[in-house]
Structure formats: C-alpha cells, structure tokens
Short mmCIF file of C-alpha atoms and ligand atoms in Angstrom, two decimals:
data_model
loop_
_atom_site.label_atom_id
_atom_site.label_comp_id
_atom_site.label_asym_id
_atom_site.label_seq_id
_atom_site.Cartn_x
_atom_site.Cartn_y
_atom_site.Cartn_z
CA MET Y 1 48.95 141.63 126.98
CA ARG Y 2 49.53 139.56 129.88
CA ALA Y 3 48.96 136.61 127.72
CA GLY Y 4 51.24 137.72 125.09
CA LEU Y 5 53.93 138.27 127.86
CA LYS Y 6 53.41 134.96 129.14
CA THR Y 7 53.75 133.24 125.65
CA THR Y 8 56.88 135.16 125.20
CA MET Y 9 58.40 134.12 128.59
CA THR Y 10 57.33 130.55 127.89
CA ALA Y 11 58.96 130.68 124.51
CA LEU Y 12 62.06 132.15 126.11
CA ALA Y 13 62.23 129.51 128.78
CA MET Y 14 61.77 126.73 126.19
CA LEU Y 15 64.52 128.44 124.17
CA ALA Y 16 66.76 128.39 127.12
CA ILE Y 17 66.12 124.64 127.86
CA THR Y 18 66.61 123.80 124.29
CA THR Y 19 69.80 125.76 124.09
CA SER Y 20 71.17 124.23 127.19
CA LEU Y 21 70.21 120.72 125.73
CA SER Y 22 71.90 121.22 122.50
CA GLN Y 23 74.97 122.82 124.19
CA ALA Y 24 75.05 119.89 126.65
CA GLU Y 25 74.96 117.59 123.58
CA ASP Y 26 77.80 119.46 121.82
CA VAL Y 27 81.40 118.50 121.69
CA GLU Y 28 84.13 120.80 121.62
CA VAL Y 29 86.86 119.28 119.34
CA LEU Y 30 90.51 120.45 119.53
CA HIS Y 31 92.16 119.24 116.28
CA TRP Y 32 94.93 120.43 113.68
CA TRP Y 33 92.93 119.32 110.54
CA THR Y 34 93.07 122.79 108.72
CA SER Y 35 94.39 121.88 105.23
CA GLY Y 36 91.94 121.33 102.33
CA GLY Y 37 92.21 117.50 102.47
CA GLU Y 38 92.09 117.41 106.16
CA ALA Y 39 89.26 119.80 106.51
CA ALA Y 40 87.36 117.66 103.75
CA ALA Y 41 88.10 114.62 105.95
CA LEU Y 42 86.92 116.54 108.92
CA ASN Y 43 83.58 117.37 107.61
CA VAL Y 44 82.93 113.70 107.01
CA LEU Y 45 83.30 113.41 110.85
CA LYS Y 46 81.21 116.38 111.48
CA ASP Y 47 78.33 115.51 109.30
CA ASP Y 48 78.32 111.94 110.83
CA LEU Y 49 78.11 113.39 114.26
CA GLY Y 50 75.30 115.67 112.94
CA THR Y 51 73.25 112.86 111.85
CA LYS Y 52 73.48 111.56 115.55
CA THR Y 53 72.48 115.09 116.85
CA ILE Y 54 75.74 115.72 118.46
CA GLY Y 55 76.68 119.24 117.98
CA TRP Y 56 80.24 120.34 116.94
CA VAL Y 57 82.24 123.34 118.40
CA ASP Y 58 85.20 123.58 116.45
CA MET Y 59 88.74 124.44 117.82
CA PRO Y 60 91.34 124.11 115.16
CA VAL Y 61 94.76 124.87 115.89
CA ALA Y 62 96.71 125.01 112.53
CA GLY Y 63 100.15 123.43 112.08
CA GLY Y 64 101.03 119.98 110.86
CA GLY Y 65 101.97 117.32 112.93
CA GLY Y 66 100.19 118.81 116.00
CA GLU Y 67 102.71 120.64 118.00
CA ALA Y 68 100.85 123.85 118.15
CA ALA Y 69 97.67 122.07 118.95
CA MET Y 70 99.43 120.33 121.92
CA THR Y 71 100.68 123.72 123.17
CA ALA Y 72 97.09 125.11 122.99
CA LEU Y 73 95.69 122.11 124.84
CA ARG Y 74 98.10 122.27 127.77
CA ALA Y 75 96.94 126.08 127.98
CA ARG Y 76 93.18 125.01 127.96
CA VAL Y 77 93.82 122.23 130.62
CA THR Y 78 95.95 124.52 132.97
CA ALA Y 79 93.02 127.06 132.79
CA GLY Y 80 90.70 124.57 134.11
CA ASP Y 81 88.76 124.47 130.59
CA ALA Y 82 89.57 121.30 128.74
CA PRO Y 83 87.97 120.62 125.30
CA THR Y 84 85.64 117.63 125.11
CA ALA Y 85 87.56 115.73 122.63
CA VAL Y 86 91.16 116.17 121.38
CA GLN Y 87 92.83 114.75 118.46
CA MET Y 88 95.90 113.33 119.74
CA LEU Y 89 98.89 110.94 118.65
CA GLY Y 90 100.86 108.20 120.50
CA PHE Y 91 102.87 109.02 123.44
CA ASP Y 92 100.94 112.31 124.05
CA ILE Y 93 98.05 110.16 124.63
CA LEU Y 94 99.54 108.16 127.45
CA ASP Y 95 101.27 111.15 129.06
CA TRP Y 96 97.58 112.68 129.49
CA ALA Y 97 96.28 109.36 130.63
CA GLY Y 98 99.11 109.42 133.13
CA GLU Y 99 97.97 112.78 134.31
CA GLY Y 100 94.68 111.21 135.20
CA ALA Y 101 92.93 113.97 132.52
CA LEU Y 102 91.22 111.47 130.27
CA ALA Y 103 87.76 109.80 130.42
CA ASP Y 104 87.62 105.99 130.71
CA LEU Y 105 86.04 104.65 127.65
CA SER Y 106 86.27 101.11 128.73
CA ALA Y 107 82.43 100.38 129.11
CA THR Y 108 81.93 101.28 125.64
CA ALA Y 109 85.01 99.39 124.13
CA THR Y 110 84.02 96.28 126.07
CA ALA Y 111 80.29 96.51 124.70
CA GLU Y 112 81.42 97.23 121.26
CA GLY Y 113 84.21 94.69 121.12
CA TRP Y 114 87.14 97.11 120.21
CA ASP Y 115 89.85 94.87 121.48
CA LYS Y 116 88.83 92.29 118.87
CA VAL Y 117 89.24 94.76 115.92
CA VAL Y 118 91.71 97.41 116.68
CA PRO Y 119 95.35 96.16 115.94
CA THR Y 120 97.60 95.61 118.99
CA ALA Y 121 99.93 98.25 117.90
CA LEU Y 122 97.31 100.91 118.12
CA GLN Y 123 95.77 99.48 121.34
CA ALA Y 124 99.21 100.39 122.90
CA PHE Y 125 98.36 104.07 122.54
CA SER Y 126 94.53 103.73 123.08
CA THR Y 127 94.72 101.98 126.46
CA SER Y 128 96.34 102.70 129.79
CA ASN Y 129 96.20 100.76 132.91
CA GLY Y 130 93.78 98.24 131.22
CA GLN Y 131 91.46 101.32 130.49
CA TRP Y 132 90.43 102.27 126.93
CA ILE Y 133 91.21 106.12 127.03
CA ALA Y 134 91.00 107.07 123.26
CA ALA Y 135 89.13 105.96 120.10
CA PRO Y 136 91.48 105.57 117.00
CA VAL Y 137 90.22 107.02 113.86
CA ASN Y 138 92.77 105.91 111.39
CA VAL Y 139 96.30 104.69 110.64
CA HIS Y 140 98.71 106.80 108.74
CA SER Y 141 101.95 105.86 107.65
CA THR Y 142 105.14 108.20 107.15
CA ASN Y 143 107.15 106.13 104.65
CA TRP Y 144 105.58 107.27 101.60
CA VAL Y 145 106.59 109.15 98.41
CA TRP Y 146 104.01 110.95 96.27
CA ILE Y 147 105.11 111.58 92.58
CA ASN Y 148 103.87 113.64 90.01
CA LYS Y 149 103.09 111.01 87.18
CA ALA Y 150 104.09 113.23 84.14
CA ALA Y 151 107.26 114.31 85.95
CA LEU Y 152 107.85 110.70 86.38
CA ASP Y 153 107.35 109.86 82.97
CA ALA Y 154 109.71 112.58 81.75
CA ALA Y 155 112.35 111.33 84.14
CA GLY Y 156 112.24 107.77 82.69
CA GLY Y 157 108.94 106.60 83.92
CA LYS Y 158 110.20 104.01 86.40
CA ALA Y 159 109.31 104.41 90.26
CA PRO Y 160 112.49 104.11 92.10
CA GLU Y 161 112.93 101.05 94.39
CA THR Y 162 116.46 101.79 95.91
CA TRP Y 163 118.14 104.69 97.27
CA GLU Y 164 120.35 104.71 94.05
CA GLU Y 165 117.32 104.52 91.72
CA LEU Y 166 115.75 107.45 93.77
CA VAL Y 167 118.81 109.54 93.31
CA ALA Y 168 118.78 108.82 89.74
CA VAL Y 169 115.18 109.97 89.22
CA LEU Y 170 115.68 113.13 91.39
CA ASP Y 171 118.72 114.12 89.27
CA ALA Y 172 116.64 113.68 86.19
CA MET Y 173 113.80 115.75 87.47
CA LYS Y 174 116.65 118.35 88.21
CA ALA Y 175 117.81 118.07 84.58
CA ASN Y 176 114.24 118.55 83.36
CA GLY Y 177 114.06 121.93 85.00
CA ILE Y 178 111.51 121.24 87.81
CA THR Y 179 112.19 121.14 91.77
CA PRO Y 180 112.78 117.63 92.35
CA LEU Y 181 111.57 117.43 96.01
CA GLY Y 182 108.64 119.45 97.17
CA HIS Y 183 109.23 120.13 100.83
CA GLY Y 184 108.44 122.45 103.57
CA GLY Y 185 111.06 123.41 106.00
CA GLN Y 186 109.43 122.82 109.44
CA ALA Y 187 110.95 120.55 111.85
CA TRP Y 188 108.19 117.89 112.04
CA GLN Y 189 108.50 117.85 108.12
CA ASP Y 190 112.08 117.29 108.19
CA ALA Y 191 111.64 114.52 110.74
CA THR Y 192 108.93 112.78 108.54
CA VAL Y 193 111.48 112.57 105.78
CA PHE Y 194 114.02 111.21 108.11
CA ASP Y 195 111.64 108.56 109.50
CA ALA Y 196 111.81 107.04 105.95
CA VAL Y 197 115.49 107.43 105.46
CA VAL Y 198 116.37 105.83 108.78
CA LEU Y 199 113.82 102.92 107.86
CA GLY Y 200 115.47 102.67 104.55
CA MET Y 201 118.74 101.72 106.35
CA GLY Y 202 116.84 98.65 107.58
CA ALA Y 203 114.03 97.61 109.85
CA ASP Y 204 116.38 96.37 112.74
CA PHE Y 205 118.14 99.82 112.44
CA TYR Y 206 114.93 101.71 112.71
CA LYS Y 207 113.91 99.82 115.70
CA ALA Y 208 117.25 99.97 117.40
CA ALA Y 209 117.61 103.60 116.93
CA PHE Y 210 114.07 105.03 117.33
CA ILE Y 211 112.14 102.62 119.31
CA ASP Y 212 114.77 101.07 121.69
CA LEU Y 213 116.85 104.46 121.61
CA ASP Y 214 119.92 102.50 121.54
CA PRO Y 215 122.86 104.94 121.81
CA ALA Y 216 125.19 102.77 119.67
CA ALA Y 217 122.59 103.05 116.88
CA LEU Y 218 121.79 106.61 117.30
CA GLY Y 219 125.53 107.71 117.30
CA GLY Y 220 126.93 105.01 114.91
CA ASP Y 221 127.87 104.56 111.19
CA GLN Y 222 124.36 103.72 109.93
CA MET Y 223 122.94 106.82 111.42
CA ALA Y 224 125.79 108.78 109.87
CA GLU Y 225 124.91 107.40 106.61
CA ALA Y 226 121.34 108.14 107.25
CA PHE Y 227 122.07 111.77 107.85
CA ASN Y 228 124.21 111.94 104.79
CA ARG Y 229 121.35 110.88 102.77
CA LEU Y 230 119.21 113.47 104.41
CA ILE Y 231 121.73 116.15 103.50
CA LYS Y 232 121.65 114.99 99.83
CA LEU Y 233 117.84 115.06 99.63
CA ARG Y 234 118.27 118.74 100.92
CA SER Y 235 120.08 119.55 97.66
CA TYR Y 236 116.81 118.60 95.65
CA VAL Y 237 114.60 121.32 97.40
CA ASP Y 238 114.03 124.79 96.37
CA ASP Y 239 115.61 127.88 98.11
CA ASN Y 240 112.10 128.97 99.40
CA PHE Y 241 111.37 125.88 101.31
CA SER Y 242 111.86 127.24 104.80
CA GLY Y 243 108.53 127.44 106.88
CA ARG Y 244 106.56 126.35 104.00
CA ASP Y 245 103.36 124.48 105.11
CA TRP Y 246 103.32 120.78 103.93
CA ASN Y 247 100.11 121.18 101.99
CA LEU Y 248 101.86 123.75 99.78
CA ALA Y 249 104.71 121.36 99.09
CA SER Y 250 101.80 118.90 98.13
CA ALA Y 251 100.32 121.45 95.92
CA MET Y 252 103.88 121.89 94.11
CA VAL Y 253 103.72 118.26 93.19
CA ILE Y 254 100.17 118.40 92.33
CA ASN Y 255 100.70 121.18 89.83
CA GLY Y 256 104.14 120.01 88.42
CA GLU Y 257 106.24 122.51 89.84
CA ALA Y 258 107.95 119.85 91.84
CA GLY Y 259 108.58 116.25 91.02
CA MET Y 260 107.77 114.41 94.44
CA GLN Y 261 107.04 114.86 97.98
CA MET Y 262 108.11 112.44 100.84
CA MET Y 263 105.21 112.66 103.32
CA GLY Y 264 102.74 110.66 105.38
CA ASP Y 265 99.60 109.57 103.46
CA TRP Y 266 97.66 112.68 104.69
CA ALA Y 267 99.19 114.21 101.37
CA LYS Y 268 96.87 112.00 99.19
CA GLY Y 269 94.04 113.87 100.77
CA GLU Y 270 95.38 117.07 99.17
CA PHE Y 271 95.80 115.22 95.73
CA LEU Y 272 92.21 113.76 95.88
CA LYS Y 273 91.00 117.22 97.01
CA ALA Y 274 92.46 118.74 93.73
CA GLY Y 275 90.59 116.00 91.73
CA LYS Y 276 93.79 114.12 91.11
CA VAL Y 277 93.57 110.30 90.34
CA PRO Y 278 96.25 107.72 91.60
CA GLY Y 279 97.90 106.04 88.94
CA ALA Y 280 96.89 108.65 86.27
CA ASP Y 281 98.04 111.98 87.67
CA PHE Y 282 100.23 110.72 90.65
CA VAL Y 283 101.95 107.69 91.80
CA CYS Y 284 102.22 106.50 95.57
CA ILE Y 285 105.34 104.22 96.40
CA ARG Y 286 106.90 103.21 99.69
CA PHE Y 287 110.24 105.24 100.31
CA PRO Y 288 112.65 103.34 98.30
CA GLY Y 289 114.24 100.46 100.43
CA THR Y 290 111.13 100.29 102.64
CA GLN Y 291 108.87 98.06 100.77
CA GLY Y 292 107.16 95.62 103.44
CA MET Y 293 107.94 97.92 106.22
CA VAL Y 294 105.72 100.47 107.63
CA THR Y 295 106.12 103.42 110.08
CA PHE Y 296 102.63 104.37 111.42
CA ASN Y 297 100.85 106.82 113.32
CA SER Y 298 97.38 106.84 114.36
CA ASP Y 299 95.00 109.79 115.09
CA GLN Y 300 93.13 109.13 118.06
CA PHE Y 301 90.49 111.05 119.94
CA ALA Y 302 90.81 111.27 123.58
CA MET Y 303 88.05 112.73 125.77
CA PHE Y 304 88.86 114.99 128.71
CA ASN Y 305 87.12 114.31 131.81
CA GLN Y 306 84.00 116.27 132.14
CA THR Y 307 81.61 116.43 135.21
CA ASP Y 308 78.37 117.25 133.19
CA ALA Y 309 76.40 114.08 132.58
CA ALA Y 310 75.22 115.20 129.06
CA ALA Y 311 78.83 116.08 127.88
CA GLN Y 312 79.79 112.48 129.06
CA GLU Y 313 77.15 111.00 127.06
CA ALA Y 314 78.30 113.20 124.10
CA GLN Y 315 81.67 111.81 124.39
CA VAL Y 316 80.72 108.26 124.33
CA ALA Y 317 78.41 108.98 121.35
CA MET Y 318 81.25 110.41 119.64
CA ALA Y 319 83.53 107.49 120.40
CA LYS Y 320 80.96 105.09 119.21
CA ALA Y 321 80.51 106.96 116.01
CA ILE Y 322 84.31 107.17 115.49
CA MET Y 323 84.54 103.41 115.82
CA ASP Y 324 81.76 102.52 113.46
CA PRO Y 325 82.97 100.43 110.40
CA ALA Y 326 81.21 102.41 107.73
CA PHE Y 327 82.25 105.62 109.17
CA GLN Y 328 86.03 104.40 109.35
CA SER Y 329 85.67 103.68 105.55
CA ALA Y 330 83.96 106.87 104.52
CA PHE Y 331 86.45 108.91 106.63
CA ASN Y 332 89.69 107.30 105.59
CA VAL Y 333 88.82 107.29 101.93
CA VAL Y 334 89.04 111.15 102.15
CA LYS Y 335 91.71 111.42 104.69
CA GLY Y 336 94.26 109.36 102.80
CA SER Y 337 94.86 106.96 105.88
CA VAL Y 338 93.57 103.64 106.26
CA PRO Y 339 90.89 102.24 108.94
CA ALA Y 340 91.80 101.59 112.71
CA ARG Y 341 89.88 98.41 112.37
CA THR Y 342 90.94 95.25 110.87
CA ASP Y 343 87.52 94.37 109.73
CA VAL Y 344 86.70 97.16 107.18
CA SER Y 345 86.32 96.39 103.59
CA ASN Y 346 89.11 98.00 101.22
CA GLU Y 347 86.40 98.12 98.49
CA ALA Y 348 85.81 101.90 98.59
CA PHE Y 349 89.42 102.66 98.76
CA ASP Y 350 91.57 103.79 95.72
CA ASP Y 351 94.72 101.95 94.72
CA CYS Y 352 97.05 103.89 97.30
CA GLY Y 353 94.50 103.22 99.89
CA LYS Y 354 94.19 99.45 99.16
CA LYS Y 355 98.12 99.36 99.00
CA GLY Y 356 98.08 101.05 102.43
CA MET Y 357 95.68 98.53 103.87
CA ALA Y 358 97.55 95.48 102.46
CA ASP Y 359 101.14 96.95 103.31
CA LEU Y 360 99.75 97.56 107.15
CA ALA Y 361 98.52 94.02 107.44
CA GLU Y 362 101.55 92.49 106.11
CA ALA Y 363 104.13 94.68 108.15
CA ASN Y 364 101.96 93.64 111.08
CA THR Y 365 102.22 90.19 110.56
CA ASN Y 366 106.00 90.15 109.56
CA GLY Y 367 106.95 92.28 112.68
CA MET Y 368 107.84 95.15 110.28
CA LEU Y 369 105.25 97.61 111.80
CA PHE Y 370 107.05 100.44 113.83
CA GLY Y 371 105.88 103.65 115.44
CA SER Y 372 106.71 106.76 113.74
CA MET Y 373 109.36 108.95 115.52
CA ALA Y 374 108.36 112.10 113.78
CA HIS Y 375 104.58 111.60 114.88
CA GLY Y 376 104.93 110.56 118.35
CA HIS Y 377 104.68 106.85 118.14
CA ALA Y 378 108.20 105.92 118.76
CA ALA Y 379 109.24 107.83 121.91
CA PRO Y 380 107.63 110.36 124.32
CA ALA Y 381 107.47 114.10 123.29
CA ALA Y 382 110.79 115.13 124.99
CA VAL Y 383 112.82 112.61 122.99
CA LYS Y 384 110.91 113.32 119.75
CA ASN Y 385 111.42 117.05 120.04
CA ALA Y 386 115.33 116.37 120.91
CA THR Y 387 115.37 114.30 117.56
CA TYR Y 388 113.53 117.39 115.66
CA ASP Y 389 116.38 119.84 116.84
CA VAL Y 390 119.25 117.64 115.43
CA ILE Y 391 117.35 116.63 112.26
CA THR Y 392 116.56 120.13 111.37
CA ALA Y 393 119.98 121.32 112.06
CA ALA Y 394 121.54 118.59 109.82
CA PHE Y 395 118.91 119.45 107.03
CA ASN Y 396 120.00 122.91 107.19
CA GLY Y 397 123.65 121.97 106.76
CA GLU Y 398 124.61 122.88 110.47
CA TYR Y 399 126.95 119.80 110.81
CA ALA Y 400 130.32 119.09 109.17
CA ASP Y 401 128.84 115.76 107.95
CA GLY Y 402 126.32 112.74 108.86
CA ALA Y 403 128.94 111.49 111.58
CA ALA Y 404 128.90 114.82 113.37
CA ALA Y 405 124.95 114.82 113.19
CA ALA Y 406 124.80 111.27 114.55
CA ALA Y 407 126.99 112.16 117.32
CA ALA Y 408 124.79 114.93 118.18
CA LEU Y 409 121.73 112.84 117.86
CA ALA Y 410 122.87 110.37 120.37
CA GLU Y 411 123.92 113.11 122.88
CA ALA Y 412 120.49 114.92 122.39
CA VAL Y 413 118.41 112.01 122.82
CA ALA Y 414 120.50 110.76 125.96
CA ALA Y 415 119.97 114.11 127.72
CA ALA Y 416 116.21 114.11 126.69
CA GLN Y 417 115.55 110.80 128.69
C1 LIG H 1 99.90 114.01 111.33
C2 LIG H 1 98.53 113.64 111.58
C3 LIG H 1 97.81 113.46 110.26
C4 LIG H 1 97.76 114.95 109.51
C5 LIG H 1 99.29 115.44 109.67
C6 LIG H 1 99.63 116.78 109.09
O1 LIG H 1 100.49 114.17 112.71
O2 LIG H 1 98.37 112.39 112.15
O3 LIG H 1 96.22 113.25 110.50
O4 LIG H 1 97.01 115.68 109.94
O5 LIG H 1 99.76 115.31 110.88
O6 LIG H 1 98.79 117.70 109.81
#
C-alpha cells in the first residue's frame, strides 16, 4: 500500500516535471492565419516546430491584415501577459521595439548570418537600433490580380496589361453575367486594392504619396485620378460585398461566380487549398500597369520579452526554425508568398511563385520595391489607419469625386502625423 502510494507520488512528481518542461518549451503564438490557405501554411510551421520538440500554443485572432490581432496583442501586453511569439508587420514591429518589448535575437542572427541573406528592405523592419528583433518568414506583395481562367477565356482570353485593357475585361465579364470583381468590403481590403491602383499611376508617384507622404502627391491630380479609378472598380463589385472576408471573395473567383480578385498573394493559398492549378484554373498577373514594380509586406515573428530561461530558449529555437532555408521553401509554397531569404531555390514553387520570386529580385535591383501602405510597410499605424478611412469612404461613394477624396486624404494624413 505504502509502496503503491510512493509509486503514484513519484509518477505524479515526474508528470509535474515533464509538464513543466514541456510547457517551458512551448511557444504561444499570436497570429491571424485563420483562412483555409493560411491555416495550411501555419500547419507547416507547427509541424516543423513539432519535429524540434517545440510545443505550440495557438492564439489565433481572425481578421485579415491583422488589425484585430494587434488590438488583442495590446490588451495582452497591457495585462502583463505577452505571448511568446507574435506575427507582425512592418512599422508595428518597430513600434513595439521602440517600447522595449521585444527580445534581442542578434546573437542567433549573427551566428546564422541573417544579414547576408535577408533583403535590406526587410531588414529595415527586422532590426532596430542595430539589434535583430524579428525573424521574417516570407515576403508577400499586394499588386497582384487573381483571375478565373475560364472567365478570362470567355472575356477574350488576354490578360490585361493596362488600365484600359483591365476595364475592357471587367466589362466583358459583366456582359457574360458574372460579378467581374470579387471583393470583400473591409477597410484593409479596399486599401489593398488601392495600393495597386496608386502604384499603377507610377512608381515615383507611389513613393512620393505613400512612402514620403508628400502632401502635394497625396492631394494632387494623380491621386484624384487614382480615386476615380477606385470608384470605377467599385462598379464591378456585387451588392453583398460589405464586410465579406477576403477568402470568401477568393472563393467567388475559385468557383467562377466572380471573374477576378485584386489581392496579395496570400489569395493564391486559397486557390491551392481548393486544388486549383495556376495557368490551368487561374491566372496570376501583376495589377495592370505595375509590371516590374512590387509593393511588399513581410510577415515576421517578433519575440516578446520573457524572464523564463526555457521560454527564451524556445523563442530562439523558433526563430532559427523560421529562418531555415528548407522551411522557408516548404512554408511559402503553401502560403502563396516567397522566401524572406535570397538563397532559397525556386524549384519547389509553382509558376506564380517563380514569377513572384523573379519580380521581387528584379524590383529590388531596379529600385522598384516599395513597402505596402495597406499592410503596414509604408507608414506607421496612425497614418495607415487615416488612409484606410478615406479609401473606404471613397470606395463607398462618400466623396463627390476623386479630387474631393484626394483632398481629404492629404488632410487626414497630415493630421495623423
Ligand atoms: C496580410 C498578411 C498575410 C495574410 C493577409 C490576410 O497582412 O501579411 O500573411 O495573412 O494579411 O490575412
């Protein structure tokens, strides 16, 4: 009896030790990858960490673009309970680094030579004050259009290369009785389309307006024209678009209910998840007029300061795993994005992925690579949110014309700085 009790107690004690060990090696990951394609990619990451005996505690916060996730993060940190690792974009990473909330990954970064393989444009958001404070898992870009192949064939078969050709294809799709443009009416989605429309007005213009925040560019004639184009695009969207999630808009294109979607390459993850093949079932093109240019955003994992040594070890192990070249290939093939390292082969990628990698390298070489305003890589959150308000109001017809919207944008951005 006494021996039995002792055995049970020993077993319990061992269980307690094992539990605390496995908990210590867990990472709690806050992210917004909840759509089918995103979850499939997330599983690649989860499984990879599993092979390295890093446990995963999931903290998903639904909502494309991550606004809701960032609100949840703020609440957790304010409550003194920061998650171990957080999916984050651009200026948000720098803001948290400025608050001193992020772990310094420099020792790992130096040992592994991250600075030699991560493009400079990404390092601008992975480093702060000379320290590495985030590990980039991918590079997405926002100036893509995803077209249902059969719908394109029925509309003449030629992928549009200019604004005028785009309008002609959209008109043909309308005449064919489908919704030409699959879209979800959420501010970040409207802004994603607008990234591409503004870039389509010229690289210099995009840079002046969205990177340099030049008031003359924000409020001038070219911006007025960009808004007129956005308002025109609204006329190709169905009446039920308001509040629709982006992946449901992707589904409309996948099943032929809609002709195309203007969305970042995370949309490709949805097509792949549905078993669709690029070139056969769908076509990926750069937004007409933006060939050779790329507006990018990069998902990075920032590690929030932890006092527990085992938790810190798990953070380092996770960062290393994310930066592994083979993992970067496997993950990005599923996610729709491209690797955040320049030394990963394009072999495993489909044609859209190969194009994405080639476009990124070319744009980088030619000074045509710009941070996405819609996805937090052009300006801090306050400015981004100010642009969201005006873009969505314009999309919903709240201004008399593009010129009125441009004037409102210049005013809103000035007030937000
Ligand atoms: C982006 C993010 C992508 C994708 C998308 C839609 O901001 O970079 O990874 O998740 O939102 O949720």
